[in-house]
mmCIF file of C-alpha atoms and ligand atoms in Angstrom:
data_model
loop_
_atom_site.group_PDB
_atom_site.id
_atom_site.type_symbol
_atom_site.label_atom_id
_atom_site.label_comp_id
_atom_site.label_asym_id
_atom_site.label_seq_id
_atom_site.Cartn_x
_atom_site.Cartn_y
_atom_site.Cartn_z
ATOM 1 C CA MET A 1 23.315 20.615 -41.916
ATOM 2 C CA ASP A 2 21.110 17.589 -42.199
ATOM 3 C CA ARG A 3 21.856 16.167 -38.865
ATOM 4 C CA PRO A 4 20.678 19.073 -36.675
ATOM 5 C CA ARG A 5 17.394 19.137 -38.551
ATOM 6 C CA TRP A 6 16.995 15.429 -38.012
ATOM 7 C CA LEU A 7 17.785 15.875 -34.367
ATOM 8 C CA LYS A 8 15.260 18.628 -34.111
ATOM 9 C CA LEU A 9 12.626 16.302 -35.476
ATOM 10 C CA VAL A 10 13.454 13.628 -32.960
ATOM 11 C CA PHE A 11 13.251 16.235 -30.277
ATOM 12 C CA LEU A 12 9.850 17.396 -31.457
ATOM 13 C CA ILE A 13 8.549 13.863 -31.657
ATOM 14 C CA SER A 14 9.747 13.176 -28.150
ATOM 15 C CA LEU A 15 8.041 16.315 -27.001
ATOM 16 C CA LEU A 16 4.824 15.244 -28.641
ATOM 17 C CA MET A 17 5.077 11.840 -27.064
ATOM 18 C CA LEU A 18 5.653 13.512 -23.773
ATOM 19 C CA CYS A 19 2.585 15.650 -24.221
ATOM 20 C CA HIS A 20 0.717 12.575 -25.244
ATOM 21 C CA GLY A 21 1.905 10.824 -22.124
ATOM 22 C CA ARG A 22 0.784 13.746 -20.101
ATOM 23 C CA THR A 23 -2.699 13.733 -21.575
ATOM 24 C CA ASN A 24 -2.914 10.086 -20.735
ATOM 25 C CA LEU A 25 -1.879 10.820 -17.243
ATOM 26 C CA ALA A 26 -4.442 13.536 -16.812
ATOM 27 C CA PHE A 27 -7.025 11.222 -18.232
ATOM 28 C CA LYS A 28 -6.030 8.434 -15.925
ATOM 29 C CA PHE A 29 -6.231 10.824 -13.030
ATOM 30 C CA LYS A 30 -9.731 11.834 -13.978
ATOM 31 C CA HIS A 31 -10.784 8.366 -14.902
ATOM 32 C CA GLN A 32 -9.730 6.804 -11.635
ATOM 33 C CA ASP A 33 -11.051 9.820 -9.795
ATOM 34 C CA TYR A 34 -8.880 10.297 -6.780
ATOM 35 C CA SER A 35 -10.685 13.451 -5.713
ATOM 36 C CA HIS A 36 -12.146 11.736 -2.673
ATOM 37 C CA ILE A 37 -8.602 10.875 -1.587
ATOM 38 C CA TYR A 38 -6.645 13.967 -2.523
ATOM 39 C CA ASN A 39 -8.050 17.462 -2.942
ATOM 40 C CA GLN A 40 -5.539 19.806 -4.611
ATOM 41 C CA THR A 41 -7.262 22.956 -3.405
ATOM 42 C CA LEU A 42 -7.304 21.774 0.170
ATOM 43 C CA ALA A 43 -3.638 20.738 -0.116
ATOM 44 C CA LYS A 44 -2.712 24.241 -1.168
ATOM 45 C CA ILE A 45 -4.695 25.799 1.676
ATOM 46 C CA LEU A 46 -3.130 23.533 4.284
ATOM 47 C CA ALA A 47 0.335 24.133 2.822
ATOM 48 C CA GLU A 48 -0.231 27.844 3.423
ATOM 49 C CA TYR A 49 -1.057 27.166 7.071
ATOM 50 C CA ALA A 50 2.028 24.945 7.401
ATOM 51 C CA SER A 51 4.067 27.792 5.945
ATOM 52 C CA ALA A 52 2.558 30.499 8.152
ATOM 53 C CA VAL A 53 3.372 28.698 11.401
ATOM 54 C CA TYR A 54 7.079 29.281 10.613
ATOM 55 C CA MET A 55 6.706 33.042 11.017
ATOM 56 C CA THR A 56 8.805 34.523 13.798
ATOM 57 C CA ASP A 57 6.809 37.656 14.628
ATOM 58 C CA LEU A 58 4.294 36.316 17.102
ATOM 59 C CA THR A 59 2.189 39.459 17.180
ATOM 60 C CA GLU A 60 1.631 39.376 13.428
ATOM 61 C CA LEU A 61 1.040 35.660 13.487
ATOM 62 C CA PHE A 62 -1.425 35.809 16.348
ATOM 63 C CA THR A 63 -3.408 38.630 14.776
ATOM 64 C CA TRP A 64 -3.153 36.878 11.400
ATOM 65 C CA THR A 65 -1.587 39.882 9.723
ATOM 66 C CA CYS A 66 1.748 38.286 8.783
ATOM 67 C CA SER A 67 2.917 38.302 5.190
ATOM 68 C CA ARG A 68 1.975 34.635 4.814
ATOM 69 C CA CYS A 69 -1.366 35.079 6.612
ATOM 70 C CA ASN A 70 -3.119 35.882 3.412
ATOM 71 C CA ASP A 71 -4.280 34.440 0.141
ATOM 72 C CA LEU A 72 -6.198 31.188 0.746
ATOM 73 C CA THR A 73 -6.069 31.493 4.524
ATOM 74 C CA LYS A 74 -7.653 34.929 4.751
ATOM 75 C CA GLY A 75 -10.167 35.244 7.567
ATOM 76 C CA PHE A 76 -8.557 32.593 9.755
ATOM 77 C CA GLU A 77 -9.514 32.977 13.381
ATOM 78 C CA MET A 78 -6.606 32.269 15.702
ATOM 79 C CA ILE A 79 -7.643 30.614 18.938
ATOM 80 C CA GLU A 80 -4.312 29.777 20.477
ATOM 81 C CA LEU A 81 -0.653 30.122 19.637
ATOM 82 C CA ILE A 82 1.900 28.141 21.587
ATOM 83 C CA VAL A 83 5.640 28.651 21.674
ATOM 84 C CA ASP A 84 7.645 26.086 23.543
ATOM 85 C CA VAL A 85 10.827 28.035 24.078
ATOM 86 C CA GLN A 86 12.527 25.203 25.880
ATOM 87 C CA TYR A 87 12.394 22.836 22.910
ATOM 88 C CA CYS A 88 12.018 25.425 20.173
ATOM 89 C CA LEU A 89 8.559 24.373 19.033
ATOM 90 C CA GLN A 90 5.675 26.404 17.684
ATOM 91 C CA ALA A 91 2.079 25.520 16.854
ATOM 92 C CA PHE A 92 -1.331 27.112 16.566
ATOM 93 C CA VAL A 93 -4.984 26.177 16.726
ATOM 94 C CA GLY A 94 -7.751 28.150 15.084
ATOM 95 C CA VAL A 95 -10.825 28.126 12.903
ATOM 96 C CA ALA A 96 -10.994 28.362 9.130
ATOM 97 C CA HIS A 97 -14.542 29.612 8.657
ATOM 98 C CA ASP A 98 -14.519 29.037 4.904
ATOM 99 C CA LEU A 99 -13.730 25.366 5.509
ATOM 100 C CA ASN A 100 -15.833 25.049 8.656
ATOM 101 C CA ALA A 101 -12.854 23.334 10.163
ATOM 102 C CA ILE A 102 -10.466 23.567 13.064
ATOM 103 C CA ILE A 103 -6.901 23.938 11.817
ATOM 104 C CA ILE A 104 -3.870 22.827 13.800
ATOM 105 C CA ALA A 105 -0.425 23.618 12.399
ATOM 106 C CA PHE A 106 3.020 22.628 13.690
ATOM 107 C CA ARG A 107 6.262 24.308 12.783
ATOM 108 C CA GLY A 108 9.265 22.332 11.547
ATOM 109 C CA THR A 109 12.750 22.541 13.004
ATOM 110 C CA GLN A 110 14.019 26.012 13.451
ATOM 111 C CA GLU A 111 17.724 25.433 13.456
ATOM 112 C CA ASN A 112 20.614 27.310 12.012
ATOM 113 C CA SER A 113 21.659 24.235 10.180
ATOM 114 C CA ILE A 114 18.970 22.101 8.670
ATOM 115 C CA GLN A 115 21.844 19.989 7.323
ATOM 116 C CA ASN A 116 22.732 18.922 10.852
ATOM 117 C CA TRP A 117 19.164 18.004 11.593
ATOM 118 C CA ILE A 118 18.954 15.940 8.427
ATOM 119 C CA GLU A 119 22.255 14.147 9.050
ATOM 120 C CA ASP A 120 20.999 13.368 12.490
ATOM 121 C CA LEU A 121 17.889 11.730 11.026
ATOM 122 C CA LEU A 122 20.045 9.117 9.315
ATOM 123 C CA TRP A 123 20.791 7.507 12.651
ATOM 124 C CA LYS A 124 17.486 7.808 14.439
ATOM 125 C CA GLN A 125 16.539 4.514 16.023
ATOM 126 C CA LEU A 126 13.109 3.086 16.610
ATOM 127 C CA ASP A 127 13.539 3.432 20.330
ATOM 128 C CA LEU A 128 10.125 3.777 21.900
ATOM 129 C CA ASN A 129 7.183 1.411 22.151
ATOM 130 C CA TYR A 130 4.093 3.353 21.208
ATOM 131 C CA PRO A 131 2.121 3.170 24.460
ATOM 132 C CA ASN A 132 -0.276 0.235 24.719
ATOM 133 C CA ILE A 133 0.162 -0.951 21.127
ATOM 134 C CA SER A 134 2.219 -4.104 20.971
ATOM 135 C CA ASP A 135 4.924 -4.152 18.283
ATOM 136 C CA ALA A 136 4.337 -0.508 17.378
ATOM 137 C CA MET A 137 7.644 1.312 17.604
ATOM 138 C CA VAL A 138 8.304 4.994 17.033
ATOM 139 C CA HIS A 139 11.119 7.424 17.318
ATOM 140 C CA ARG A 140 11.326 8.817 20.835
ATOM 141 C CA GLY A 141 12.400 12.321 19.803
ATOM 142 C CA PHE A 142 9.396 12.934 17.572
ATOM 143 C CA TYR A 143 7.048 11.383 20.111
ATOM 144 C CA PHE A 144 8.564 13.510 22.838
ATOM 145 C CA ALA A 145 8.188 16.767 20.884
ATOM 146 C CA TYR A 146 4.409 16.368 20.796
ATOM 147 C CA HIS A 147 3.589 14.249 23.836
ATOM 148 C CA ASN A 148 6.066 15.366 26.406
ATOM 149 C CA THR A 149 6.215 19.149 26.021
ATOM 150 C CA THR A 150 3.839 22.025 26.675
ATOM 151 C CA VAL A 151 2.480 21.560 23.161
ATOM 152 C CA ARG A 152 0.051 18.699 23.709
ATOM 153 C CA PRO A 153 -1.994 20.008 26.661
ATOM 154 C CA VAL A 154 -2.346 23.445 25.114
ATOM 155 C CA VAL A 155 -3.355 22.100 21.706
ATOM 156 C CA VAL A 156 -5.839 19.631 23.149
ATOM 157 C CA ASN A 157 -7.308 22.276 25.424
ATOM 158 C CA ALA A 158 -7.707 24.699 22.529
ATOM 159 C CA VAL A 159 -9.408 22.071 20.372
ATOM 160 C CA LYS A 160 -11.837 21.257 23.166
ATOM 161 C CA ARG A 161 -12.689 24.912 23.708
ATOM 162 C CA THR A 162 -13.126 25.551 20.009
ATOM 163 C CA ARG A 163 -15.456 22.612 19.599
ATOM 164 C CA LYS A 164 -17.499 23.861 22.523
ATOM 165 C CA LEU A 165 -17.712 27.231 20.802
ATOM 166 C CA TYR A 166 -18.381 26.137 17.222
ATOM 167 C CA GLY A 167 -19.648 22.594 17.416
ATOM 168 C CA LYS A 168 -18.019 19.468 16.162
ATOM 169 C CA PHE A 169 -16.101 20.871 13.254
ATOM 170 C CA PRO A 170 -13.739 18.487 11.538
ATOM 171 C CA VAL A 171 -10.136 18.888 12.634
ATOM 172 C CA MET A 172 -7.397 19.302 10.028
ATOM 173 C CA VAL A 173 -3.854 18.844 11.244
ATOM 174 C CA THR A 174 -0.872 19.930 9.211
ATOM 175 C CA GLY A 175 2.847 20.569 9.394
ATOM 176 C CA HIS A 176 6.040 20.479 7.400
ATOM 177 C CA SER A 177 9.155 18.422 8.102
ATOM 178 C CA MET A 178 9.470 17.771 11.843
ATOM 179 C CA GLY A 179 6.171 19.663 12.144
ATOM 180 C CA GLY A 180 4.652 16.902 10.012
ATOM 181 C CA ALA A 181 5.905 14.299 12.462
ATOM 182 C CA MET A 182 4.318 16.202 15.342
ATOM 183 C CA ALA A 183 1.112 16.678 13.352
ATOM 184 C CA SER A 184 0.949 12.899 12.899
ATOM 185 C CA PHE A 185 1.180 12.196 16.611
ATOM 186 C CA CYS A 186 -1.380 14.920 17.273
ATOM 187 C CA ALA A 187 -3.912 13.572 14.755
ATOM 188 C CA LEU A 188 -3.592 10.075 16.173
ATOM 189 C CA ASP A 189 -3.864 11.393 19.731
ATOM 190 C CA LEU A 190 -7.049 13.352 18.976
ATOM 191 C CA ALA A 191 -8.620 10.383 17.206
ATOM 192 C CA VAL A 192 -7.711 7.736 19.786
ATOM 193 C CA ASN A 193 -7.554 9.527 23.119
ATOM 194 C CA PHE A 194 -10.136 12.249 22.617
ATOM 195 C CA GLY A 195 -12.644 10.451 20.432
ATOM 196 C CA ILE A 196 -12.600 12.985 17.609
ATOM 197 C CA HIS A 197 -13.707 11.002 14.600
ATOM 198 C CA ASN A 198 -13.343 13.518 11.810
ATOM 199 C CA VAL A 199 -9.621 14.146 11.988
ATOM 200 C CA GLN A 200 -7.750 14.757 8.761
ATOM 201 C CA LEU A 201 -3.997 14.870 8.435
ATOM 202 C CA MET A 202 -1.993 16.450 5.647
ATOM 203 C CA THR A 203 1.770 16.761 6.039
ATOM 204 C CA PHE A 204 4.501 18.099 3.789
ATOM 205 C CA GLY A 205 7.972 16.563 3.583
ATOM 206 C CA GLN A 206 7.676 14.695 6.836
ATOM 207 C CA PRO A 207 10.219 12.104 7.966
ATOM 208 C CA ARG A 208 9.266 8.547 8.851
ATOM 209 C CA VAL A 209 8.096 8.304 12.456
ATOM 210 C CA GLY A 210 7.529 4.634 13.208
ATOM 211 C CA ASN A 211 7.580 1.036 12.002
ATOM 212 C CA ALA A 212 5.070 -0.960 9.945
ATOM 213 C CA ALA A 213 2.991 -1.973 12.956
ATOM 214 C CA PHE A 214 2.691 1.665 13.932
ATOM 215 C CA ALA A 215 1.805 2.595 10.351
ATOM 216 C CA SER A 216 -1.085 0.142 10.192
ATOM 217 C CA TYR A 217 -2.368 1.232 13.596
ATOM 218 C CA PHE A 218 -2.134 4.798 12.394
ATOM 219 C CA THR A 219 -4.046 4.128 9.176
ATOM 220 C CA GLU A 220 -6.787 2.389 11.066
ATOM 221 C CA HIS A 221 -7.400 5.447 13.252
ATOM 222 C CA VAL A 222 -6.551 8.331 10.920
ATOM 223 C CA PRO A 223 -7.596 6.990 7.516
ATOM 224 C CA LYS A 224 -7.877 10.481 6.046
ATOM 225 C CA THR A 225 -4.152 10.998 5.843
ATOM 226 C CA ILE A 226 -2.130 12.533 3.019
ATOM 227 C CA ARG A 227 1.633 12.739 3.126
ATOM 228 C CA VAL A 228 2.814 15.094 0.408
ATOM 229 C CA THR A 229 6.387 14.555 -0.762
ATOM 230 C CA ASN A 230 8.222 16.699 -3.286
ATOM 231 C CA GLY A 231 10.697 15.771 -6.016
ATOM 232 C CA ASN A 232 13.978 14.653 -4.492
ATOM 233 C CA ASP A 233 13.294 16.011 -1.010
ATOM 234 C CA ILE A 234 15.619 14.050 1.257
ATOM 235 C CA VAL A 235 13.554 14.180 4.451
ATOM 236 C CA PRO A 236 10.785 11.698 3.495
ATOM 237 C CA HIS A 237 13.608 9.205 2.836
ATOM 238 C CA LEU A 238 14.656 9.424 6.478
ATOM 239 C CA PRO A 239 15.137 7.675 8.813
ATOM 240 C CA PRO A 240 15.945 5.041 6.192
ATOM 241 C CA TYR A 241 13.664 2.269 5.025
ATOM 242 C CA TYR A 242 15.410 -1.097 4.867
ATOM 243 C CA SER A 243 13.291 -3.355 2.688
ATOM 244 C CA LEU A 244 15.395 -6.366 3.738
ATOM 245 C CA PHE A 245 14.386 -5.990 7.358
ATOM 246 C CA PRO A 246 10.637 -5.397 7.282
ATOM 247 C CA GLN A 247 10.273 -6.099 10.999
ATOM 248 C CA LYS A 248 13.005 -3.732 12.051
ATOM 249 C CA THR A 249 12.708 -0.816 9.713
ATOM 250 C CA TYR A 250 10.899 2.488 9.749
ATOM 251 C CA HIS A 251 7.828 2.435 7.512
ATOM 252 C CA HIS A 252 5.752 5.382 6.253
ATOM 253 C CA PHE A 253 1.995 5.352 6.625
ATOM 254 C CA PRO A 254 -0.115 6.012 3.515
ATOM 255 C CA ARG A 255 -1.153 7.874 1.557
ATOM 256 C CA GLU A 256 1.747 9.509 -0.195
ATOM 257 C CA VAL A 257 1.157 12.095 -2.893
ATOM 258 C CA TRP A 258 4.395 12.738 -4.760
ATOM 259 C CA THR A 259 4.716 16.091 -6.504
ATOM 260 C CA HIS A 260 7.433 16.269 -9.107
ATOM 261 C CA ASN A 261 8.250 18.012 -12.332
ATOM 262 C CA ILE A 262 8.353 16.415 -15.730
ATOM 263 C CA GLY A 263 9.280 17.950 -19.062
ATOM 264 C CA ILE A 264 12.274 19.547 -20.667
ATOM 265 C CA GLY A 265 13.519 23.098 -20.813
ATOM 266 C CA THR A 266 10.744 25.565 -20.367
ATOM 267 C CA LEU A 267 8.004 22.994 -20.805
ATOM 268 C CA VAL A 268 7.825 21.789 -17.234
ATOM 269 C CA TYR A 269 4.739 20.491 -15.550
ATOM 270 C CA MET A 270 4.181 19.613 -11.953
ATOM 271 C CA ILE A 271 2.478 16.294 -11.416
ATOM 272 C CA GLU A 272 0.773 15.292 -8.218
ATOM 273 C CA GLN A 273 1.054 11.546 -8.281
ATOM 274 C CA ILE A 274 -1.320 9.618 -6.040
ATOM 275 C CA CYS A 275 0.637 6.696 -4.643
ATOM 276 C CA ASP A 276 -0.541 3.265 -3.564
ATOM 277 C CA GLY A 277 -1.904 2.390 -0.139
ATOM 278 C CA SER A 278 1.257 0.717 1.148
ATOM 279 C CA GLY A 279 2.939 3.833 2.493
ATOM 280 C CA GLU A 280 6.139 2.807 0.718
ATOM 281 C CA ASP A 281 5.109 2.930 -2.949
ATOM 282 C CA PRO A 282 8.316 2.175 -4.875
ATOM 283 C CA SER A 283 7.107 4.178 -7.871
ATOM 284 C CA CYS A 284 6.693 7.427 -5.913
ATOM 285 C CA SER A 285 9.384 9.407 -4.099
ATOM 286 C CA ARG A 286 11.227 6.174 -3.395
ATOM 287 C CA SER A 287 11.910 5.860 -7.128
ATOM 288 C CA VAL A 288 14.384 8.759 -6.934
ATOM 289 C CA SER A 289 17.558 9.250 -4.976
ATOM 290 C CA GLY A 290 16.178 11.701 -2.451
ATOM 291 C CA ASP A 291 19.214 13.897 -2.057
ATOM 292 C CA SER A 292 17.806 17.392 -2.220
ATOM 293 C CA ILE A 293 17.434 19.912 0.556
ATOM 294 C CA THR A 294 16.163 22.549 -1.854
ATOM 295 C CA ASP A 295 13.162 20.364 -2.683
ATOM 296 C CA HIS A 296 12.461 20.212 1.048
ATOM 297 C CA LYS A 297 12.023 23.951 1.381
ATOM 298 C CA LYS A 298 9.222 24.535 -1.081
ATOM 299 C CA TYR A 299 5.959 22.639 -1.364
ATOM 300 C CA LEU A 300 3.296 23.355 -3.982
ATOM 301 C CA GLY A 301 5.256 26.527 -4.697
ATOM 302 C CA ILE A 302 4.989 27.693 -1.080
ATOM 303 C CA ASP A 303 7.944 28.549 1.172
ATOM 304 C CA MET A 304 8.391 26.060 3.977
ATOM 305 C CA GLN A 305 11.017 27.633 6.168
ATOM 306 C CA ALA A 306 11.360 30.444 8.646
ATOM 307 C CA ASP A 307 11.217 33.981 7.305
ATOM 308 C CA THR A 308 14.376 34.873 9.209
ATOM 309 C CA TRP A 309 17.322 32.834 10.368
ATOM 310 C CA GLY A 310 18.409 32.303 13.917
ATOM 311 C CA SER A 311 17.410 29.601 16.301
ATOM 312 C CA CYS A 312 14.143 30.229 18.036
ATOM 313 C CA ARG A 313 14.195 33.968 17.898
ATOM 314 C CA ILE A 314 11.012 35.380 19.314
ATOM 315 C CA VAL A 315 9.655 38.670 18.138
ATOM 316 C CA MET A 316 6.752 39.897 20.139
ATOM 317 C CA ASP A 317 5.268 43.068 21.399
ATOM 318 C CA TYR A 318 4.683 42.002 24.971
ATOM 319 C CA SER A 319 2.487 44.968 25.780
ATOM 320 C CA ALA A 320 -0.034 44.452 23.002
ATOM 321 C CA LEU A 321 -1.071 40.884 23.600
ATOM 322 C CA GLN A 322 -2.486 38.828 26.351
ATOM 323 C CA TYR A 323 -0.290 35.905 27.037
ATOM 324 C CA GLN A 324 0.810 33.511 29.674
ATOM 325 C CA MET A 325 4.202 32.194 30.447
ATOM 326 C CA ASP A 326 5.024 29.143 32.483
ATOM 327 C CA LEU A 327 8.073 28.648 34.647
ATOM 328 C CA ALA A 328 10.181 27.413 31.742
ATOM 329 C CA GLY A 329 9.413 30.578 29.791
ATOM 330 C CA ASN A 330 7.036 28.911 27.352
ATOM 331 C CA ILE A 331 4.400 31.202 25.943
ATOM 332 C CA VAL A 332 0.736 30.706 25.233
ATOM 333 C CA LEU A 333 -1.129 33.408 23.375
ATOM 334 C CA SER A 334 -4.801 32.878 23.779
ATOM 335 C CA LYS A 335 -7.891 34.486 22.372
ATOM 336 C CA ASP A 336 -9.580 33.969 25.710
ATOM 337 C CA PRO A 337 -8.972 36.673 28.261
ATOM 338 C CA VAL A 338 -6.546 35.140 30.689
ATOM 339 C CA SER A 339 -7.666 31.673 31.579
ATOM 340 C CA PRO A 340 -5.201 30.396 34.146
ATOM 341 C CA SER A 341 -6.728 26.963 33.732
ATOM 342 C CA ILE A 342 -4.482 26.348 30.773
ATOM 343 C CA ILE A 343 -1.214 26.568 32.573
ATOM 344 C CA GLN A 344 -2.729 24.720 35.478
ATOM 345 C CA SER A 345 -3.874 21.928 33.225
ATOM 346 C CA ILE A 346 -0.387 21.713 31.757
ATOM 347 C CA THR A 347 1.057 21.066 35.154
ATOM 348 C CA GLN A 348 -1.652 18.591 36.004
ATOM 349 C CA GLU A 349 -1.364 16.675 32.772
ATOM 350 C CA ASP A 350 2.387 16.615 33.168
ATOM 351 C CA ASN A 351 1.918 14.867 36.461
ATOM 352 C CA THR A 352 -0.607 12.441 35.073
ATOM 353 C CA ARG A 353 1.683 11.602 32.231
ATOM 354 C CA SER A 354 4.657 10.941 34.460
ATOM 355 C CA ASN A 355 2.436 8.624 36.430
ATOM 356 C CA VAL A 356 1.391 6.774 33.300
ATOM 357 C CA GLN A 357 4.991 6.365 32.319
ATOM 358 C CA ASN A 358 6.198 5.172 35.675
HETATM 359 C C1 NAG B 1 -11.738 20.551 -2.303
HETATM 360 O O1 NAG B 1 -11.595 21.377 -1.177
HETATM 361 C C2 NAG B 1 -12.166 22.666 -1.343
HETATM 362 C C3 NAG B 1 -11.832 23.449 -0.110
HETATM 363 O O2 NAG B 1 -12.204 22.746 1.031
HETATM 364 C C4 NAG B 1 -13.670 22.512 -1.549
HETATM 365 O O3 NAG B 1 -14.242 23.785 -1.753
HETATM 366 C C5 NAG B 1 -13.923 21.631 -2.770
HETATM 367 O O4 NAG B 1 -15.285 21.384 -2.897
HETATM 368 C C6 NAG B 1 -13.195 20.303 -2.608
HETATM 369 N N1 NAG B 1 -13.301 19.538 -3.835
HETATM 370 C C7 NAG B 1 -13.695 18.280 -3.857
HETATM 371 C C8 NAG B 1 -13.743 17.614 -5.191
HETATM 372 O O5 NAG B 1 -14.015 17.669 -2.844
HETATM 373 C C1 NAG B 2 -2.597 2.392 28.476
HETATM 374 O O1 NAG B 2 -3.503 1.504 29.060
HETATM 375 C C2 NAG B 2 -3.751 1.743 30.438
HETATM 376 C C3 NAG B 2 -4.612 0.621 30.970
HETATM 377 O O2 NAG B 2 -5.647 0.323 30.084
HETATM 378 C C4 NAG B 2 -4.421 3.118 30.572
HETATM 379 O O3 NAG B 2 -4.661 3.403 31.917
HETATM 380 C C5 NAG B 2 -3.496 4.167 29.984
HETATM 381 O O4 NAG B 2 -4.135 5.426 29.999
HETATM 382 C C6 NAG B 2 -3.109 3.833 28.561
HETATM 383 N N1 NAG B 2 -2.098 4.747 28.112
HETATM 384 C C7 NAG B 2 -2.210 5.426 26.993
HETATM 385 C C8 NAG B 2 -1.106 6.374 26.691
HETATM 386 O O5 NAG B 2 -3.155 5.306 26.224
HETATM 387 C C1 NAG B 3 8.675 12.379 29.312
HETATM 388 O O1 NAG B 3 9.028 13.103 30.476
HETATM 389 C C2 NAG B 3 9.175 12.338 31.625
HETATM 390 C C3 NAG B 3 9.422 13.246 32.800
HETATM 391 O O2 NAG B 3 10.179 14.340 32.444
HETATM 392 C C4 NAG B 3 10.291 11.304 31.409
HETATM 393 O O3 NAG B 3 10.437 10.509 32.545
HETATM 394 C C5 NAG B 3 9.937 10.447 30.211
HETATM 395 O O4 NAG B 3 10.961 9.538 29.928
HETATM 396 C C6 NAG B 3 9.687 11.307 28.987
HETATM 397 N N1 NAG B 3 9.190 10.498 27.902
HETATM 398 C C7 NAG B 3 9.842 10.375 26.754
HETATM 399 C C8 NAG B 3 9.170 9.572 25.706
HETATM 400 O O5 NAG B 3 10.930 10.886 26.529
#
């Protein structure tokens, strides 16, 4: 009978020590004051936008009446919603009046099997020179999804129009998973090619997109970047980081914030750990095995996946909304009464881009 009691005591002491440790942590957090780097409230708001862009009913999403279009994102004014049917991509641009900011959100992969997509990530090569930046290499597929589809011209056009309408609001770009990769390219594009200086990026569970040279270029131009990772989420571990080959490997840009649970039994706390400025802090998500898909699907307690399954299913009441469709069947829902300039500019920019690449 003695032993269980003794064990109980040890357990209690450990618990106390744990609590003690936690207090220390909280204190450290306050003491070092990371609030200028990472704002928990803002993270939660942007996570809700990154979650909403997954919704499949375009009418509800466009009119901001979807089940996830609520809570901290109430009052959001949608400016433009783009669905690239060809490549199964979705994004929106709008104004959060409570933040006085332009919000851009990109949807993650919408595939029947996220497992396949993840397995695929294991083998992704650094196979594209980031244009005009020597030594900066990125993954072509991620680059393509933002730069070489209907997404970029429509997003850029919407941002320009919104800034004309509301002034030079800061731009906050967000996305989960593959949407985080696209959000990264978008933030960099707006900062470098369109001279928007107040661009902020916050992504959730994004994969690596480029090498170390790309990461430092990125940090230079989009310093206000937060990459939230969660527990053992596998995706931020991919494509792999090979510390033995620093010149050849993928390399995350900073700054990671690693959310994970500590505690035992019912006493579980979520910690948001601010990581170092290297992008590859070994004491953050890299300190765990990174083998969980479940941890990929929820961030800050918010669902990060489509509300229904099926690849690229589009639900839309075609009669109720003004929209445009290009020859490939891609859809742009716009707040503006039909402005054919958008589709025209897509075609034009497509041509320009092919020229640049040739
Ligand atoms: C965090 O963000 C929220 C929403 O933008 C803002 O109201 C709050 O003042 C910010 N907190 C800090 C410490 O910057
Ligand atoms: C690369 O540089 C050339 C020459 O300076 C310029 O014309 C082109 O627009 C640049 N491309 C990109 C993608 O920035
Ligand atoms: C973008 O599209 C053009 C024309 O379709 C193609 O030639 C080019 O290789 C593509 N770029 C990338 C990065 O895949």
